Short mmCIF file of C-alpha atoms in Angstrom, two decimals:
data_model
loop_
_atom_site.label_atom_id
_atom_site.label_comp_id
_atom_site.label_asym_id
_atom_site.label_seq_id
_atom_site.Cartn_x
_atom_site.Cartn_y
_atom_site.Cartn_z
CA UNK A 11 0.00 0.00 0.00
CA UNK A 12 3.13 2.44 0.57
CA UNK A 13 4.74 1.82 -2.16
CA UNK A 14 1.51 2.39 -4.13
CA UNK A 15 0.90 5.87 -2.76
CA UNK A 16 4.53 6.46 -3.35
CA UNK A 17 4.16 6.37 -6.98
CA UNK A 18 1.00 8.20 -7.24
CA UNK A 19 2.41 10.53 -5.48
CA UNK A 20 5.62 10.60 -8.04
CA UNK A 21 3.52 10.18 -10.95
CA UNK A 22 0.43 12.43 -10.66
CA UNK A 23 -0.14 15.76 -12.67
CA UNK A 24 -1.42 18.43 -11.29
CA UNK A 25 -4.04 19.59 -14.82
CA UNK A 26 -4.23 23.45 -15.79
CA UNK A 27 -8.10 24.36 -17.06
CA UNK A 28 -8.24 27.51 -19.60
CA UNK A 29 -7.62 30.07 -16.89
CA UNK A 30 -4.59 28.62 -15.66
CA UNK A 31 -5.94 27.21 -12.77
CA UNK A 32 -5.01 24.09 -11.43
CA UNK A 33 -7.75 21.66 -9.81
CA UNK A 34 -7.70 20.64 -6.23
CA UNK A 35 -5.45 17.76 -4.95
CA UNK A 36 -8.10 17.11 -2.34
CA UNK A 37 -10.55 15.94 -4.97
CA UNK A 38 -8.53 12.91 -5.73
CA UNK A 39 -11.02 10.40 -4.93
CA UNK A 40 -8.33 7.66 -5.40
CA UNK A 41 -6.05 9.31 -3.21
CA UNK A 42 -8.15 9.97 -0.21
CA UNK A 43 -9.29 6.62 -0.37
CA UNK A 44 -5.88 5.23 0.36
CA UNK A 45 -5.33 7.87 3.05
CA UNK A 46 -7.77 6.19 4.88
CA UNK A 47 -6.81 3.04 4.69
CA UNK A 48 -3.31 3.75 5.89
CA UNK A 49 -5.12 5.49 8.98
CA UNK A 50 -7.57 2.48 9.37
CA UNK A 51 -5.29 -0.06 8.68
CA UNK A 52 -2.53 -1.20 11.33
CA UNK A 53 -0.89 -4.09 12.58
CA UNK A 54 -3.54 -6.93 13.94
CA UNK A 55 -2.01 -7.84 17.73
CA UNK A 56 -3.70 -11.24 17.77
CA UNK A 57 -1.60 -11.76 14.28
CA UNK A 58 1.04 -11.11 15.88
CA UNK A 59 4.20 -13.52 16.12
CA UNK A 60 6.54 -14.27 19.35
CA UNK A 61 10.40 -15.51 17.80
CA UNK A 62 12.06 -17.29 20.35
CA UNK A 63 15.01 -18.21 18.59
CA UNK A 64 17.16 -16.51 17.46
CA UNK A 65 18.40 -15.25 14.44
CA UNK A 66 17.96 -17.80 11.39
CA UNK A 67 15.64 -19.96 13.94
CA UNK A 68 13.13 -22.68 12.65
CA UNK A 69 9.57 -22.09 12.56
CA UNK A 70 9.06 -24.37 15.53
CA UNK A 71 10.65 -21.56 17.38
CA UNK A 72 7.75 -19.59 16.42
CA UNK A 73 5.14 -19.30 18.46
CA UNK A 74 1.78 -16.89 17.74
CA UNK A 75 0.24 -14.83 20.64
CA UNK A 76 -3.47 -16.36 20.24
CA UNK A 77 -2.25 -19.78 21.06
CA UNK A 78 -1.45 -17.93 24.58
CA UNK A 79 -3.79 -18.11 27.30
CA UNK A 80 -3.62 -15.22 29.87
CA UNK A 81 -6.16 -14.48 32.78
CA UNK A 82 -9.72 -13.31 32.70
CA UNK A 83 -7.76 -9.76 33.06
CA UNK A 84 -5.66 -9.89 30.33
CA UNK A 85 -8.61 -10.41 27.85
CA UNK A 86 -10.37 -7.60 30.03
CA UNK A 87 -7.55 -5.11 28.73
CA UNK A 88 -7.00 -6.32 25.46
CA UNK A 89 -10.82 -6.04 25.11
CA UNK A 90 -10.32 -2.43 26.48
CA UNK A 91 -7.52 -1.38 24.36
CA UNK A 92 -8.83 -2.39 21.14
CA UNK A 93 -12.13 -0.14 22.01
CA UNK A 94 -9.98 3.03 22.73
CA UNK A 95 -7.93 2.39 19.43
CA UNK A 96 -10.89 1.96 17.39
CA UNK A 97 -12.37 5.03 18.79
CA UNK A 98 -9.18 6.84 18.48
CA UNK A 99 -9.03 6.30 14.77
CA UNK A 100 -12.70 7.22 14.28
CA UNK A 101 -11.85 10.79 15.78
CA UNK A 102 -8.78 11.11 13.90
CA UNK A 103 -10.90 10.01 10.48
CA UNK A 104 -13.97 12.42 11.55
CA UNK A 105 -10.95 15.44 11.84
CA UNK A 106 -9.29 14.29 8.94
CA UNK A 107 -12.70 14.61 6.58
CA UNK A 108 -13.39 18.54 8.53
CA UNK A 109 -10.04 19.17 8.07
CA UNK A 110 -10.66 18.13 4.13
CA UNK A 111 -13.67 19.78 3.75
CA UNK A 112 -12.68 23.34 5.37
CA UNK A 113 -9.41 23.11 2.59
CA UNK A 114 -11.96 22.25 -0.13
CA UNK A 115 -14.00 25.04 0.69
CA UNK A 116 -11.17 27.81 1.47
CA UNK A 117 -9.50 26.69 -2.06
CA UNK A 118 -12.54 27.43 -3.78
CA UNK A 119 -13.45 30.69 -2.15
CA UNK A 120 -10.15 31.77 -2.96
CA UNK A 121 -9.74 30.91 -6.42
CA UNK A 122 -13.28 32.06 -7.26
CA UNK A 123 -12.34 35.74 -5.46
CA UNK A 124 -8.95 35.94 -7.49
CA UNK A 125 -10.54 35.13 -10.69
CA UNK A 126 -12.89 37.72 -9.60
CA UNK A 127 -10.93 40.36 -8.70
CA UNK A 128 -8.69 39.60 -12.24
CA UNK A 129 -11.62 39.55 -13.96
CA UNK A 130 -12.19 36.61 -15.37
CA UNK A 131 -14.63 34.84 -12.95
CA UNK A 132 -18.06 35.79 -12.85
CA UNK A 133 -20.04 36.97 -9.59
CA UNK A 134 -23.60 36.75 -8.92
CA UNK A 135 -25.39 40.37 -8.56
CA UNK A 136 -28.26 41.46 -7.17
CA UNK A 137 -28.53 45.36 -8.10
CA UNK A 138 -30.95 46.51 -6.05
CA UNK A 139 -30.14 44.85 -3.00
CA UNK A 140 -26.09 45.99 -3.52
CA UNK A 141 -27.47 49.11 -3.29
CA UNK A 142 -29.47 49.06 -0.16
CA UNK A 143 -26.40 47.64 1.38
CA UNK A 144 -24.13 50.72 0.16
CA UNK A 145 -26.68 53.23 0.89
CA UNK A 146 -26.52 51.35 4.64
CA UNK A 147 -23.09 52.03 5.23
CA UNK A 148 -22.97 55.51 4.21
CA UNK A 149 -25.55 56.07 6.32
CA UNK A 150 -23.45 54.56 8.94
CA UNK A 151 -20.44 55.98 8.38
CA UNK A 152 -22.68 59.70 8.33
CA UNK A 153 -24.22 58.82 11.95
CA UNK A 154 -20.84 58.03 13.30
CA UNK A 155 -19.62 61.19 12.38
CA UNK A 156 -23.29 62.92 14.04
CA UNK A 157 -21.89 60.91 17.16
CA UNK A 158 -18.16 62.18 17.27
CA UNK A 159 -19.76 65.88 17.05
CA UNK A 160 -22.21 65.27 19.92
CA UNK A 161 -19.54 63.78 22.08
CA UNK A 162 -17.54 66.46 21.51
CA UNK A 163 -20.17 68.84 22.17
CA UNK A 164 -21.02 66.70 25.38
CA UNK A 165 -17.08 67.25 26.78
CA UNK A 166 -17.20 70.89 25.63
CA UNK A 167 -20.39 71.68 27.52
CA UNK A 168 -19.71 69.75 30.30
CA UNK A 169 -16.22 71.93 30.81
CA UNK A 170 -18.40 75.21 30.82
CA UNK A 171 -20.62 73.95 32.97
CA UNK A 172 -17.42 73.29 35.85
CA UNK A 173 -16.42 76.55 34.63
CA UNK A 174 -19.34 78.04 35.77
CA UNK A 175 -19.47 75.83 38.82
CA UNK A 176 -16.10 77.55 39.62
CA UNK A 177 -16.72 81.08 39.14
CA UNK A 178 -19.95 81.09 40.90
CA UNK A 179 -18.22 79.43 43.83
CA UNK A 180 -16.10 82.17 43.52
CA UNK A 181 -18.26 84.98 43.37
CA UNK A 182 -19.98 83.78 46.33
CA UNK A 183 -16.59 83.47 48.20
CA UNK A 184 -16.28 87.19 47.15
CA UNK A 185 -20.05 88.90 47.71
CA UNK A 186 -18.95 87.33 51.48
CA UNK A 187 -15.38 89.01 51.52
CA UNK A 188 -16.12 92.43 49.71
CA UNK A 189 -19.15 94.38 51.49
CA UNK A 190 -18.82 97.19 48.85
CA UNK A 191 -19.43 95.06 46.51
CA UNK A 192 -21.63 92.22 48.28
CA UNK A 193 -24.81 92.90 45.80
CA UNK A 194 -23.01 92.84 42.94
CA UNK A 195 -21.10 89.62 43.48
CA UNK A 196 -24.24 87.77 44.56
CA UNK A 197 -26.71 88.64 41.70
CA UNK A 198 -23.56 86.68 39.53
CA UNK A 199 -23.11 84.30 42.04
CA UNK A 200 -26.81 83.42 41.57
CA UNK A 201 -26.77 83.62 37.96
CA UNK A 202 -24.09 81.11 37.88
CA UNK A 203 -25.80 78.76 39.76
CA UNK A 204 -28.68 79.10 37.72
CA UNK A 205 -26.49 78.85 34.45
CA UNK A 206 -25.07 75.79 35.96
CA UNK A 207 -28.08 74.20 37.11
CA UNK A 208 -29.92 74.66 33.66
CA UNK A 209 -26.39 73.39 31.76
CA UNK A 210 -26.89 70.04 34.06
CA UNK A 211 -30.21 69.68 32.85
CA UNK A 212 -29.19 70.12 29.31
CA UNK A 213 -26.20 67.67 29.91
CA UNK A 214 -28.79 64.95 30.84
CA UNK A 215 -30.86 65.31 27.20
CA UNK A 216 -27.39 65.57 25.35
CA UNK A 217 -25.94 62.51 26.77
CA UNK A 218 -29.81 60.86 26.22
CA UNK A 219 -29.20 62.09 22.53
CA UNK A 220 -26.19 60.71 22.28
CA UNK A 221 -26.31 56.86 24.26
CA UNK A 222 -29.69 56.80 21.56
CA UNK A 223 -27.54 57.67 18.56
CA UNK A 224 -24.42 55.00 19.78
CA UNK A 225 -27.00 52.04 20.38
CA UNK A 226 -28.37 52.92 16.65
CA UNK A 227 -25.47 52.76 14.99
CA UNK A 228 -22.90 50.39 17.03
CA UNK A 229 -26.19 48.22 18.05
CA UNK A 230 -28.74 48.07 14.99
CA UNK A 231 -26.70 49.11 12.52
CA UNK A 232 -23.17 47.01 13.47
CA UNK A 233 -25.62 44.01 13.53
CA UNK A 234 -27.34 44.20 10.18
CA UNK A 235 -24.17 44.62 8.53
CA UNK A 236 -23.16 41.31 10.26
CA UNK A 237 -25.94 39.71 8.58
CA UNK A 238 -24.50 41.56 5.51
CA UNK A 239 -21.70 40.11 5.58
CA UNK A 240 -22.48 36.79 6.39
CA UNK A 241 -24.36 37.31 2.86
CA UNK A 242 -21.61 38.18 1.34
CA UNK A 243 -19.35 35.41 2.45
CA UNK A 244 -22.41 33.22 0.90
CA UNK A 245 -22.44 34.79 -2.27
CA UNK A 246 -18.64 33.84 -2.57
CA UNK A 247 -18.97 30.18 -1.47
CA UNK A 248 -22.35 29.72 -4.13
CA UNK A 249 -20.29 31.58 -6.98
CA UNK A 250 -17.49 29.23 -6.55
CA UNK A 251 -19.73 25.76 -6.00
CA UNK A 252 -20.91 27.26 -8.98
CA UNK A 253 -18.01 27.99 -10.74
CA UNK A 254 -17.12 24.79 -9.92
CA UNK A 255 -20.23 22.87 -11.27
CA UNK A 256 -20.10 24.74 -14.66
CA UNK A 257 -16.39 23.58 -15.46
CA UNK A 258 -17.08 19.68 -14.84
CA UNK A 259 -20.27 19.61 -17.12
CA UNK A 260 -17.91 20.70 -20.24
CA UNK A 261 -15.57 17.83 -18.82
CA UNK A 262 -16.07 14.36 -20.35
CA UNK A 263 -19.01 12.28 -19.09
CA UNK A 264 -16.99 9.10 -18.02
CA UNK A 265 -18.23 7.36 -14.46
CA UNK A 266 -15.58 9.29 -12.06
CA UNK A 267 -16.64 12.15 -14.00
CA UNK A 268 -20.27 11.58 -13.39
CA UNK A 269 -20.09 10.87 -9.73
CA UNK A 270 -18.11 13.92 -9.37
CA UNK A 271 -20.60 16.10 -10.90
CA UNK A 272 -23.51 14.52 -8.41
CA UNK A 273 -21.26 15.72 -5.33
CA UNK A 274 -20.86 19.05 -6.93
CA UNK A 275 -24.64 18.80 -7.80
CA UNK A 276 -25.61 18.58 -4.18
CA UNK A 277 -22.91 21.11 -2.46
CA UNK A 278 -24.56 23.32 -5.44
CA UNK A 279 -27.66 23.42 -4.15
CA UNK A 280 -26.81 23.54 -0.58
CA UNK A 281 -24.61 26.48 -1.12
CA UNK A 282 -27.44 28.04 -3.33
CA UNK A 283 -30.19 27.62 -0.41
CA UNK A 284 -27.79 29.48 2.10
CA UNK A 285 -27.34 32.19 -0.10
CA UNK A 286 -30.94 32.84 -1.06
CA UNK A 287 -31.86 32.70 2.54
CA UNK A 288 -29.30 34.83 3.94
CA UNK A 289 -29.99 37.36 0.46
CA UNK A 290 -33.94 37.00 2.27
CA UNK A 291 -32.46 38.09 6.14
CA UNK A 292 -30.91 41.35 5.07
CA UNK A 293 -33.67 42.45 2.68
CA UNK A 294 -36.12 42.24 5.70
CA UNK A 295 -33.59 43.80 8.46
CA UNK A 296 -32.27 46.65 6.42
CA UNK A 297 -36.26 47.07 5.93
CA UNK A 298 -37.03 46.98 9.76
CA UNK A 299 -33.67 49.00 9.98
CA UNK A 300 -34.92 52.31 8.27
CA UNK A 301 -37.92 52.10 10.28
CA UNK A 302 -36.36 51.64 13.19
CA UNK A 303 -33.88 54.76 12.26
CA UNK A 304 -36.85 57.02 11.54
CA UNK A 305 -38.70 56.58 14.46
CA UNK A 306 -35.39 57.01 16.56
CA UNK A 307 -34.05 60.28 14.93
CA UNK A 308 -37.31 61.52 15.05
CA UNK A 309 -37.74 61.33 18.63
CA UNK A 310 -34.00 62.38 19.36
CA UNK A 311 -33.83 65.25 17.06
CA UNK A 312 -37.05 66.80 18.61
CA UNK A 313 -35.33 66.50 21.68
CA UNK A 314 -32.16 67.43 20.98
CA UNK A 315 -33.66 70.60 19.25
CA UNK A 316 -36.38 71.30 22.40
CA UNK A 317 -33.50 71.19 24.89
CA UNK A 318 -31.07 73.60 23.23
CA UNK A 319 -33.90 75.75 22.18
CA UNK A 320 -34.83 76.01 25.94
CA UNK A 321 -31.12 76.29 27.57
CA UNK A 322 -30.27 79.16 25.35
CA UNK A 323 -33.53 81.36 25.46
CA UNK A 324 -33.30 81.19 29.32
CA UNK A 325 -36.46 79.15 29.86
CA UNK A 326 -35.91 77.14 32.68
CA UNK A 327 -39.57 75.81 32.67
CA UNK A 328 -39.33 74.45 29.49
CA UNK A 329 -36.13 72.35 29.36
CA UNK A 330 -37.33 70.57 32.42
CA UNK A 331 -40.67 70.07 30.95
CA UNK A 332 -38.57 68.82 28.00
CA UNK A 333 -36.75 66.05 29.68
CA UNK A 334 -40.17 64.69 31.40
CA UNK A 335 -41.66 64.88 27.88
CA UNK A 336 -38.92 62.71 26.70
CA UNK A 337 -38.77 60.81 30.25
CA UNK A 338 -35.52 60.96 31.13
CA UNK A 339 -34.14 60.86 34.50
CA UNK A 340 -31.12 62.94 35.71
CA UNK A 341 -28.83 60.60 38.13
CA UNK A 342 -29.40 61.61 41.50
CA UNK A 343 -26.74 63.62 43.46
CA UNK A 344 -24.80 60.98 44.75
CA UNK A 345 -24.84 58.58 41.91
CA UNK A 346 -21.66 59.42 40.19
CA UNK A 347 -20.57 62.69 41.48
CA UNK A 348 -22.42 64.66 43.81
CA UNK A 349 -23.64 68.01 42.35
CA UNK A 350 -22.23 71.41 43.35
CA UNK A 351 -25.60 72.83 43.92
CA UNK A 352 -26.31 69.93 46.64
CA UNK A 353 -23.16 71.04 48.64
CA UNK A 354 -24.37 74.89 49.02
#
């Protein structure tokens, strides 16, 4: 058996199609057949012979294990040991055929995305939905860039807001330390705090407008263009089953030819059935996913414009009306950091 893998291995041609492509190894039918039976096959132990002579000996100096009798034990063992070693060749076949299938598949993919990308393979297309899918991640990569500005306006604010904090803790310290000038320092004292208080309440609907725009696009949006592309990934593994199926039907029809063209036959179809279902999944979520993104911005952009509106015309009333129209909370006092209003 050796010495007849040997040669095929010496002998065998590795055949070039019209692209310049070779064919797989892996499909060797012949090959992989003997594979196995070198892993199956091994050396029998109740075959096996005992030489008690020595070298040159007779064959009554030969004497074969079966003919020994051992205790109740020793068949208990041997029993024992030939279970584990047939198991442990049945795992080592089952990795050996995943093993083969993942390099089957990953040869494919690959040669079908060269040929594509060289342009002499052919890709499926569905117009329509390619489009839905690029439209998806502009959108995305627009929303990300809404985010980085509201986080950025977030830290801004939030540094006036200490600011403010500061220099009405100041002006207090000084309406107390200046009686010329106590009035004066207080009315700004108070309008700080009122400044402050009003830029807190604002800070809780920009950071509701913002944790709403992150979960859109780093929750909804991340996760349909998962499903994206895990459709994609399809589309390359059905182009190159298919690919694959097209060049053995203008192959000759012998019986090795035939049989081969059944197995491509079936991973075909199977490969076909995950691509038309995933194809299905992102149609419906990028669907769901612009309604979900309307109804979203909608709400947060009527915030987001109620709240500033509010904070900058001085109407106290209304931003807090805002946030309970909206229902958001503000985190009490002593949730993160406690407030500088609390302390006075």
């Amino acid at each position: 058996m050796a010495d007849s893998m040997m040669s095929k291995a010496a002998t065998m041609e590795i055949p070039i199609n019209s692209n310049g492509d070779s064919r797989t190894l892996a499909e060797d039918d012949t090959l992989e057949q003997d594979l196995q039976q070198v892993m199956v096959s091994g050396p029998n132990l109740n075959e096996t012979s005992i030489v008690s002579g020595g070298y040159g000996g007779t064959a009554e100096g030969i004497i074969p294990t079966s003919s020994i009798k051992g205790s109740n034990m020793h068949h208990t063992n041997s029993s024992s040991s030939i279970t584990a070693d047939e198991a442990s060749r049945g795992v080592a076949v089952e990795k050996f055929d995943i093993v083969k299938k993942w390099g089957i598949n990953t040869y494919k993919c690959t040669k079908q995305m060269i040929s594509e990308r060289f342009g002499r393979g052919s890709r499926t297309v569905d117009l329509e939905l390619e489009a839905q899918i690029e439209v998806l991640r502009e959108t995305k990569r627009k929303y990300e860039n809404v985010l980085h500005l509201a986080r950025a306006l977030t830290n801004h604010f939030y540094s006036m807001v200490q600011t403010q904090h500061a220099l009405g803790d100041t002006f207090a310290d000084l309406s107390q330390k200046s009686p010329e000038l106590r009035d004066e320092f207080g009315y700004n004292a108070e309008t700080q705090k009122l400044l402050c208080k009003n830029g807190e309440t604002l800070l809780g609907a920009i950071n509701y407008f913002v944790s709403s725009i992150n979960t859109l696009v780093n929750k909804t949006m991340e996760d349909t263009l998962m499903t994206v592309k895990m459709y994609e990934n399809a589309r390359l593994e059905f182009d190159a089953y298919r690919a694959d199926l097209e060049e053995l039907n203008m192959g000759p029809r012998d019986a090795v030819t035939m049989a081969r063209i059944e197995a491509a036959q079936q991973q075909y179809q199977i490969h076909k059935d995950k691509y038309e279902r995933l194809r299905s999944d992102v149609t419906i979520k990028i669907k769901f996913l612009e309604e979900n993104k309307v109804k979203v911005m909608h709400k947060q952009l009527l915030l987001f414009h109620n709240a500033i509106s509010a904070y900058f015309a001085g109407n106290q009333q209304q931003l807090e009306q805002t946030l309970k129209q909206f229902n958001i909370k503000l985190k009490p006092p002593g949730a993160d950091k406690p407030s500088w209003l609390e302390e006075q």
